[in-house]
Amino acid sequence: MSINNRLTTSWGAPVGDNQNSQTAGQRGPTLIQDVHLLEKLAHFNRERVPERVVHAKGAGAHGYFEVTQDLSTYTKAKVFNGVGKRTPMFIRFSTVAGELGSADTVRDPRGFAVKFYTEDGNYDIVGNNTPVFFIRDAIKFPDFIHTQKRDPRTHLKNPTAVWDFWSHSPESLHQVTILMSDRGIPATLRHMHGFGSHTFKWVNEQGEGAWVKYHFKTEQGVKNLDVDLAAQIAGENPDYHTEDLFNAIEAGDFPAWKLYVQIMPLEDADTYRFDPFDVTKVWSQKDYPLIEAGRMVLDRNPENYFAEVEQATFSPGTLVPGVDVSPDKMLQGRLFAYSDAHRYRVGANHNALPINRPKAEVNNYQRDGQMRFDNNGGGSVYYEPNSFGGPTETPENKPAPFAVSGVADSVAYDHNDHYTQAGDLYRLLSEEERARLVNNIVNAMKPVALEEIKIRQIHHFLKADAEYGARIAEGLGIAIEQNV
Ligand code: NDP
């Protein structure tokens, strides 16, 4: 047998017997001196890292992004510069609320997290398959997710908590409408769009900025699952979406998305009819049309799920020169929360793992920490400033300066029209789509324990569109005339 093929312990010593524990005599007991057995059992106990609190169930793929239109007028980010230029990328799709083994075909937003390995370091767009979100201030996120997860007493999903929170948070109405529409259960991960959702700032070589939003449009076309079929598949093949993505790529049927951006001049943010930093709202494409940027193609499956998908770590704060953040309060909170989750879940050195490691060289003064498995900077200088030629800052890569004003306080957004855009979406749907939307909402709200929650929520639907609200009230058997 070749030495390369012999079974070893984790410390590289050959294993003599991998079928039988060492025992005292034929019957045993088992000897504690069987260190191979001890290590094998102990490592097995530690095979799982904590699953993500949200977006636990995921599927990933490698691919590339190719620039189809040079957007260097707006951004110096190299990933978007130079027609024909290709940047390797990795994507992770996910559901939000379910656990690691939960069913794929449930009604839930889908995570759409893209990591571009650019020559200026990694750039992550960590979005969803919806252009908006349920809340717009990160301070509400833990409460919101509690309502999406299991009730602490029953360990069951709790529709009363879900609708109680939403009815008290009318900014959720737009996203609730999208979630309850046909697009709430995509047919496959290939047949849905992706969105960066937040507003970011692009900055060009001249230091000029513009606000930007990202839209990944599926080239496979949008397809959704019928609710009854989705429920059936959830029982029969809970990994349906994961399997579909893997099989398509394995068969050479590479899924692709066109990336478009909406660009808003910086000064428009003060006058636009919606707050452009409010992630519960879209920018109308009639006001800010889609501009093509490039094409993303997924052409390679991971070799190892844990190493590449489970250990992949994305953060909206993983930015490169040419992309800055916006004052979006949900984004600002995520800048902390995502990397913090990865430090807890995967470790302080998560960015050194092969799936997360930039293709660009990493030079800094970070040292040590758990699982520091590279050479830890070797003998190089480990502080700055220094006299030994260590890496130095490049001022041209500072984020673009911006003005701030106002009094520091816990301040709410001052734009509270949560109804127009939800209503616009309702009015954009066909009669069949509206009927299914209403039916989905009625079925989801029926189990809500308190009548007052249903009534409060119906009032939100009514404000979005009188027909929309009336149909839901009727479906729930609630006489709205008495309650408006
Ligand atoms: P536009 O006509 O310019 O855009 C309509 C958008 O709605 C398109 O992106 C379309 O995507 C999308 N859409 C169509 N059917 C559905 C559906 N069932 N669920 C979710 N999205 C759908 O109008 P506006 O930009 O003025 O927006 C009107 C409404 O469209 C908004 O209030 C918002 O709810 C919704 N929307 C807007 C987006 C935006 O970026 N402005 C993005 C997505 C939705 P497609 O071409 O794939 O059908």
XYZ file of C-alpha atoms and ligand atoms in Angstrom:
532
model
C 0.000 0.000 0.000
C 1.259 3.472 -0.837
C 2.136 5.519 2.211
C -0.287 8.181 0.961
C -3.187 5.807 1.267
C -2.616 4.554 4.766
C -5.123 5.517 7.442
C -3.645 7.831 10.057
C -4.635 9.643 13.219
C -4.929 13.430 13.070
C -1.316 13.575 14.224
C -0.311 11.505 11.204
C 0.546 8.215 12.843
C -0.588 5.059 11.028
C -3.650 3.360 12.519
C -3.339 -0.356 13.114
C -7.008 -1.240 13.599
C -10.018 0.945 12.720
C -12.667 -1.768 13.274
C -11.993 -3.097 16.779
C -11.407 -1.146 20.006
C -8.579 -2.240 22.244
C -10.108 -4.341 25.056
C -8.851 -6.316 28.000
C -9.253 -9.771 26.603
C -11.977 -10.930 24.241
C -14.859 -9.347 26.159
C -13.275 -6.161 27.463
C -13.813 -3.697 29.092
C -12.382 -1.190 26.646
C -8.960 0.225 27.408
C -8.614 3.969 27.857
C -5.162 3.662 26.355
C -6.770 3.240 22.905
C -5.955 6.824 21.968
C -7.111 6.349 18.379
C -10.566 5.398 19.680
C -10.602 8.337 22.121
C -9.625 10.809 19.452
C -12.081 9.402 16.926
C -15.030 9.698 19.339
C -13.960 13.085 20.691
C -13.539 14.603 17.236
C -16.917 13.237 16.183
C -18.528 15.030 19.137
C -17.095 18.283 17.832
C -18.056 17.931 14.147
C -20.680 20.676 14.215
C -20.045 24.374 14.500
C -23.095 26.282 15.804
C -25.575 26.665 12.992
C -26.400 30.185 11.912
C -29.231 31.688 14.008
C -30.739 32.835 10.697
C -30.056 31.442 7.213
C -29.002 28.071 8.666
C -30.120 25.921 5.705
C -28.123 26.758 2.625
C -26.709 25.605 -0.686
C -23.655 27.059 -2.403
C -21.852 27.149 -5.722
C -18.751 28.602 -7.337
C -18.777 30.658 -10.482
C -17.623 33.836 -12.108
C -18.857 37.359 -12.681
C -18.189 38.912 -16.080
C -18.461 42.647 -16.726
C -20.779 43.333 -19.678
C -20.851 47.117 -19.244
C -17.992 49.143 -17.817
C -19.262 51.187 -14.883
C -16.007 52.934 -13.962
C -17.826 56.268 -14.396
C -19.577 55.401 -11.142
C -17.211 53.103 -9.246
C -13.535 52.284 -9.104
C -14.388 48.808 -7.733
C -12.348 46.620 -10.061
C -14.996 43.903 -10.169
C -17.231 46.297 -12.152
C -14.536 47.771 -14.436
C -13.510 46.620 -17.929
C -15.878 44.810 -20.280
C -15.093 41.094 -20.444
C -13.264 41.083 -17.134
C -14.023 37.978 -15.056
C -13.896 37.741 -11.263
C -14.274 34.403 -9.465
C -17.171 34.290 -6.998
C -18.999 32.021 -4.593
C -22.706 32.182 -3.759
C -24.702 30.814 -0.854
C -28.492 30.591 -1.086
C -30.522 29.913 2.033
C -33.867 29.972 3.736
C -34.077 32.290 6.749
C -36.069 30.836 9.607
C -35.610 27.067 9.420
C -32.884 24.996 11.007
C -30.051 23.258 9.166
C -32.150 20.243 8.185
C -35.392 22.083 7.517
C -37.359 21.865 4.282
C -36.349 23.973 1.295
C -39.802 24.590 -0.182
C -41.265 26.718 2.597
C -42.619 30.260 2.398
C -39.653 32.356 3.473
C -37.323 34.912 1.935
C -34.208 33.324 0.419
C -30.731 34.532 1.298
C -28.681 35.476 -1.760
C -25.084 36.020 -0.571
C -22.359 36.594 -3.137
C -18.617 36.756 -2.486
C -16.486 38.244 -5.267
C -12.769 37.410 -4.964
C -11.491 40.689 -6.468
C -7.865 41.797 -6.812
C -8.576 44.481 -4.192
C -9.828 41.895 -1.696
C -13.182 40.215 -1.222
C -16.421 42.040 -1.896
C -19.639 40.546 -0.482
C -23.177 41.434 -1.541
C -25.283 39.814 1.179
C -28.867 40.185 0.072
C -32.114 38.315 -0.374
C -34.411 37.304 -3.218
C -36.565 40.299 -2.281
C -35.671 43.960 -2.825
C -36.902 45.041 0.619
C -36.883 43.814 4.220
C -39.386 43.557 7.112
C -37.777 46.167 9.341
C -35.513 49.151 8.775
C -33.627 49.512 12.042
C -31.312 46.728 13.229
C -32.373 47.311 16.835
C -35.602 45.450 15.997
C -33.881 42.441 14.414
C -33.551 40.103 17.434
C -37.230 40.644 18.320
C -38.313 40.097 14.732
C -36.340 36.860 14.423
C -37.688 35.594 17.762
C -41.148 35.726 16.182
C -39.978 33.735 13.170
C -38.366 31.027 15.309
C -39.847 28.521 17.736
C -41.955 29.486 20.738
C -39.840 28.929 23.883
C -42.615 26.963 25.607
C -44.116 24.827 22.851
C -41.040 24.673 20.582
C -43.497 25.244 17.733
C -43.733 28.031 15.168
C -46.059 30.698 16.524
C -48.270 32.574 14.007
C -49.639 34.785 16.780
C -46.144 36.100 17.510
C -45.435 36.549 13.773
C -48.531 38.663 13.096
C -48.386 40.447 16.457
C -44.919 41.734 15.565
C -45.844 42.602 11.971
C -49.064 44.340 12.982
C -47.058 46.474 15.412
C -44.407 47.131 12.740
C -46.252 48.447 9.668
C -42.939 49.016 7.864
C -43.051 45.221 7.293
C -46.165 45.441 5.072
C -44.292 45.666 1.764
C -42.083 42.657 2.479
C -45.039 40.717 3.909
C -46.872 41.299 0.624
C -43.922 39.984 -1.406
C -43.462 37.025 0.958
C -47.139 36.048 0.747
C -47.189 36.428 -3.046
C -46.278 33.624 -5.442
C -42.614 34.628 -5.161
C -42.603 33.557 -1.486
C -41.919 29.963 -2.583
C -39.497 29.885 -5.545
C -39.611 26.826 -7.801
C -35.844 26.465 -7.479
C -32.936 28.603 -6.366
C -32.184 29.133 -10.053
C -35.579 30.640 -10.799
C -35.484 33.674 -8.538
C -33.948 37.120 -8.602
C -31.459 38.402 -6.039
C -31.158 41.878 -4.576
C -28.516 43.701 -2.561
C -31.587 45.261 -0.888
C -29.697 48.057 0.908
C -28.496 51.253 -0.670
C -24.711 51.468 -0.969
C -22.475 54.260 -2.177
C -20.307 53.848 -5.234
C -17.218 56.057 -5.560
C -15.184 56.545 -8.749
C -11.463 57.319 -9.254
C -12.218 61.037 -9.041
C -13.797 60.558 -5.621
C -17.301 61.273 -6.948
C -20.086 59.296 -5.314
C -23.528 57.975 -6.256
C -26.051 55.831 -4.382
C -26.504 52.342 -5.808
C -28.840 49.359 -5.508
C -28.120 45.869 -6.909
C -30.549 43.619 -8.843
C -29.543 40.113 -9.963
C -32.128 39.052 -12.558
C -32.413 35.336 -13.197
C -31.809 34.277 -16.804
C -33.825 31.128 -16.081
C -36.971 33.239 -15.602
C -38.947 33.622 -12.385
C -40.818 30.425 -11.490
C -42.648 29.676 -8.279
C -44.166 26.647 -6.599
C -47.842 26.043 -6.055
C -48.460 25.941 -2.272
C -49.875 22.423 -2.188
C -47.055 21.044 -4.322
C -44.513 22.879 -2.158
C -45.977 21.297 0.988
C -45.884 17.870 -0.629
C -42.257 18.311 -1.719
C -41.312 19.605 1.750
C -42.391 16.226 3.103
C -41.044 14.026 0.351
C -37.765 15.770 -0.416
C -36.871 18.491 2.082
C -33.608 19.131 0.193
C -35.339 19.728 -3.130
C -33.741 23.112 -3.865
C -30.295 22.001 -2.747
C -30.544 18.939 -4.967
C -31.836 20.887 -7.961
C -28.949 23.356 -7.825
C -26.332 20.641 -7.426
C -27.760 18.484 -10.211
C -28.132 21.381 -12.658
C -24.508 22.426 -12.231
C -23.295 18.822 -12.280
C -25.140 18.321 -15.602
C -23.487 21.416 -17.111
C -26.719 23.427 -17.068
C -25.083 26.457 -15.479
C -27.526 28.949 -13.960
C -26.869 32.609 -14.692
C -28.059 36.014 -13.527
C -27.647 39.440 -15.122
C -26.545 42.039 -12.628
C -28.202 45.434 -12.966
C -27.793 48.508 -10.806
C -29.929 51.508 -10.085
C -27.900 54.687 -9.680
C -29.147 57.729 -7.752
C -27.240 61.032 -7.661
C -26.196 61.781 -4.077
C -28.267 64.968 -3.883
C -31.509 63.163 -4.838
C -31.478 61.452 -1.433
C -32.725 64.695 0.127
C -35.686 65.122 -2.188
C -36.775 61.633 -3.339
C -40.376 60.831 -2.423
C -39.251 57.835 -0.359
C -36.273 57.741 1.981
C -33.719 55.959 -0.234
C -31.985 54.499 2.838
C -35.157 52.866 4.147
C -34.722 49.173 3.261
C -38.469 48.558 3.456
C -38.885 50.618 0.251
C -37.696 50.276 -3.345
C -36.605 52.986 -5.738
C -39.041 52.955 -8.600
C -37.413 51.673 -11.757
C -39.314 54.393 -13.586
C -37.316 56.976 -11.604
C -33.996 55.085 -11.589
C -33.913 52.578 -14.463
C -31.901 49.387 -14.318
C -28.396 49.689 -15.794
C -26.670 46.489 -16.858
C -23.373 45.727 -15.112
C -22.514 42.105 -15.797
C -23.390 38.454 -15.746
C -22.936 35.900 -12.970
C -22.594 32.239 -13.941
C -22.505 29.322 -11.491
C -20.391 26.571 -13.027
C -18.854 24.517 -10.214
C -20.252 22.627 -7.259
C -18.432 22.655 -3.932
C -16.204 19.625 -3.348
C -17.011 19.592 0.341
C -20.182 21.039 1.827
C -18.851 21.823 5.286
C -15.568 23.369 4.123
C -17.113 25.542 1.431
C -20.773 26.189 2.279
C -21.052 25.825 6.049
C -17.798 27.675 6.703
C -18.433 30.397 4.114
C -18.760 33.699 5.922
C -20.403 36.726 4.309
C -20.808 40.251 5.616
C -22.214 43.412 4.037
C -19.148 45.073 5.579
C -16.778 43.025 3.407
C -16.168 45.970 1.092
C -13.531 47.000 -1.427
C -12.377 50.430 -2.616
C -15.127 51.913 -4.777
C -17.970 50.710 -2.555
C -18.924 52.511 0.653
C -21.937 52.119 2.895
C -25.039 54.309 3.237
C -26.788 55.528 6.397
C -29.398 52.718 6.081
C -29.900 51.807 9.765
C -30.494 48.144 9.004
C -27.252 48.007 7.019
C -25.346 49.825 9.763
C -26.382 47.145 12.284
C -25.541 44.328 9.887
C -22.030 45.742 9.465
C -21.458 44.627 13.050
C -23.727 41.603 13.340
C -22.540 39.482 10.422
C -18.822 39.486 11.124
C -19.573 39.102 14.817
C -21.657 35.993 14.085
C -18.770 34.500 12.128
C -16.220 35.246 14.843
C -18.486 33.398 17.279
C -19.520 30.599 14.937
C -16.398 29.883 12.894
C -13.719 31.791 14.807
C -11.711 34.993 14.817
C -9.629 33.723 11.897
C -12.600 32.783 9.673
C -11.267 34.894 6.825
C -8.161 32.693 6.636
C -10.178 29.577 5.740
C -9.782 28.580 2.087
C -13.377 29.459 1.082
C -13.124 32.931 2.640
C -9.467 33.653 1.987
C -9.092 36.507 -0.502
C -7.262 35.798 -3.745
C -5.617 39.183 -3.061
C -2.646 39.086 -0.708
C -3.505 39.725 2.946
C -0.962 41.889 4.816
C -1.753 43.158 8.281
C -0.782 43.080 11.931
C -3.462 40.696 13.165
C -1.844 37.795 14.964
C -2.819 34.693 16.954
C -6.342 33.691 17.936
C -7.972 30.266 17.947
C -7.211 28.022 14.983
C -4.548 30.272 13.521
C -3.558 27.650 10.978
C -1.451 29.672 8.538
C 2.073 30.786 9.471
C 0.647 33.628 11.613
C 2.839 36.227 9.948
C 5.967 34.153 10.578
C 8.772 36.334 11.884
C 7.569 39.506 10.178
C 7.014 42.778 12.015
C 3.867 42.569 14.137
C 3.082 46.212 14.996
C 2.702 49.567 13.271
C 4.195 52.127 12.889
C 7.526 50.353 12.513
C 10.994 50.807 11.043
C 11.113 47.397 9.354
C 9.223 47.901 6.115
C 5.909 46.412 7.268
C 2.736 46.976 5.220
C 1.453 50.548 5.227
C -1.869 52.256 4.610
C -2.835 53.664 1.221
C -4.746 56.933 1.801
C -6.328 56.805 -1.655
C -8.338 53.847 -0.358
C -10.012 55.692 2.497
C -13.825 55.740 2.291
C -15.089 58.936 0.661
C -15.682 61.638 3.287
C -19.293 62.630 3.905
C -21.062 65.294 5.916
C -23.183 64.492 8.945
C -25.548 66.753 10.861
C -28.168 66.638 13.574
C -28.476 65.850 17.244
C -27.366 62.438 18.476
C -30.479 60.647 19.770
C -32.559 57.513 19.226
C -34.259 58.856 16.120
C -36.976 57.210 14.042
C -37.117 57.468 10.257
C -39.345 60.434 9.475
C -40.946 58.814 6.429
C -43.868 56.597 7.412
C -45.743 55.819 4.208
C -45.585 52.044 4.489
C -48.647 51.607 2.325
C -48.106 53.062 -1.153
C -45.460 50.576 -2.301
C -47.226 47.540 -0.804
C -50.375 48.727 -2.598
C -48.450 49.328 -5.842
C -47.310 45.720 -5.725
C -50.850 44.473 -5.093
C -52.147 46.530 -8.021
C -49.361 45.213 -10.269
C -50.539 41.603 -9.773
C -52.991 39.789 -12.025
C -56.367 38.777 -10.591
C -55.160 35.167 -10.176
C -52.019 36.349 -8.377
C -54.092 38.595 -6.098
C -56.433 35.745 -5.252
C -53.513 33.481 -4.312
C -51.875 36.284 -2.295
C -55.077 36.890 -0.318
C -55.571 33.171 0.185
C -52.014 32.724 1.467
C -52.433 35.589 3.936
C -55.823 34.397 5.150
C -54.488 30.886 5.738
C -51.439 32.245 7.529
C -53.518 34.558 9.767
C -56.308 32.127 10.655
C -54.385 30.511 13.533
C -53.616 33.894 15.162
C -54.973 33.656 18.695
C -56.006 37.283 19.283
C -58.694 38.996 17.219
C -57.153 42.426 17.910
C -53.953 41.383 16.109
C -55.910 40.352 13.016
C -57.858 43.609 13.052
C -54.723 45.725 13.464
C -53.103 43.924 10.530
C -56.206 44.180 8.320
C -56.092 47.958 8.790
C -52.579 47.975 7.325
C -53.723 45.983 4.274
C -56.690 48.342 3.891
C -54.387 51.358 3.847
C -52.267 49.732 1.138
C -55.292 49.037 -1.053
C -58.945 48.993 -0.038
C -59.660 45.885 -2.118
C -56.624 44.086 -0.712
C -57.708 44.708 2.887
C -61.366 43.977 2.243
C -60.613 40.598 0.683
C -58.431 39.565 3.621
C -61.038 40.721 6.123
C -63.664 38.758 4.252
C -61.469 35.657 4.145
C -60.982 35.890 7.892
C -64.679 36.501 8.492
C -64.057 39.880 10.131
C -66.539 42.704 9.498
C -64.239 45.627 8.827
C -66.944 48.298 8.696
C -67.267 48.070 12.469
C -63.564 48.230 13.065
C -62.117 50.815 10.679
P -41.732 48.853 -12.116
O -42.815 48.477 -13.064
O -40.629 49.678 -12.618
O -41.121 47.510 -11.482
C -41.962 46.478 -11.080
C -41.104 45.412 -10.482
O -41.988 44.494 -9.865
C -40.267 44.632 -11.453
O -38.943 44.582 -10.946
C -40.888 43.245 -11.437
O -39.932 42.252 -11.514
C -41.473 43.196 -10.060
N -42.566 42.236 -9.867
C -43.494 41.860 -10.719
N -44.311 40.944 -10.134
C -43.842 40.764 -8.881
C -44.229 39.943 -7.779
N -45.258 39.119 -7.847
N -43.529 40.014 -6.653
C -42.471 40.854 -6.552
N -42.044 41.628 -7.555
C -42.732 41.595 -8.706
O -42.432 49.546 -10.904
P -41.786 50.264 -9.661
O -40.305 50.203 -9.726
O -42.432 51.557 -9.535
O -42.299 49.321 -8.479
C -43.688 48.990 -8.296
C -43.721 47.885 -7.274
O -42.979 46.791 -7.791
C -43.030 48.257 -5.973
O -43.879 48.849 -5.069
C -42.474 46.962 -5.500
O -43.393 46.338 -4.629
C -42.335 46.103 -6.734
N -40.935 45.868 -7.046
C -40.123 46.939 -7.342
C -38.786 46.760 -7.535
C -37.915 47.942 -7.774
O -36.703 47.791 -7.688
N -38.457 49.105 -8.062
C -38.177 45.422 -7.507
C -39.136 44.357 -7.252
C -40.439 44.611 -7.007
P -39.878 41.276 -12.794
O -39.412 42.135 -13.916
O -38.928 40.251 -12.440
O -41.257 40.722 -12.989
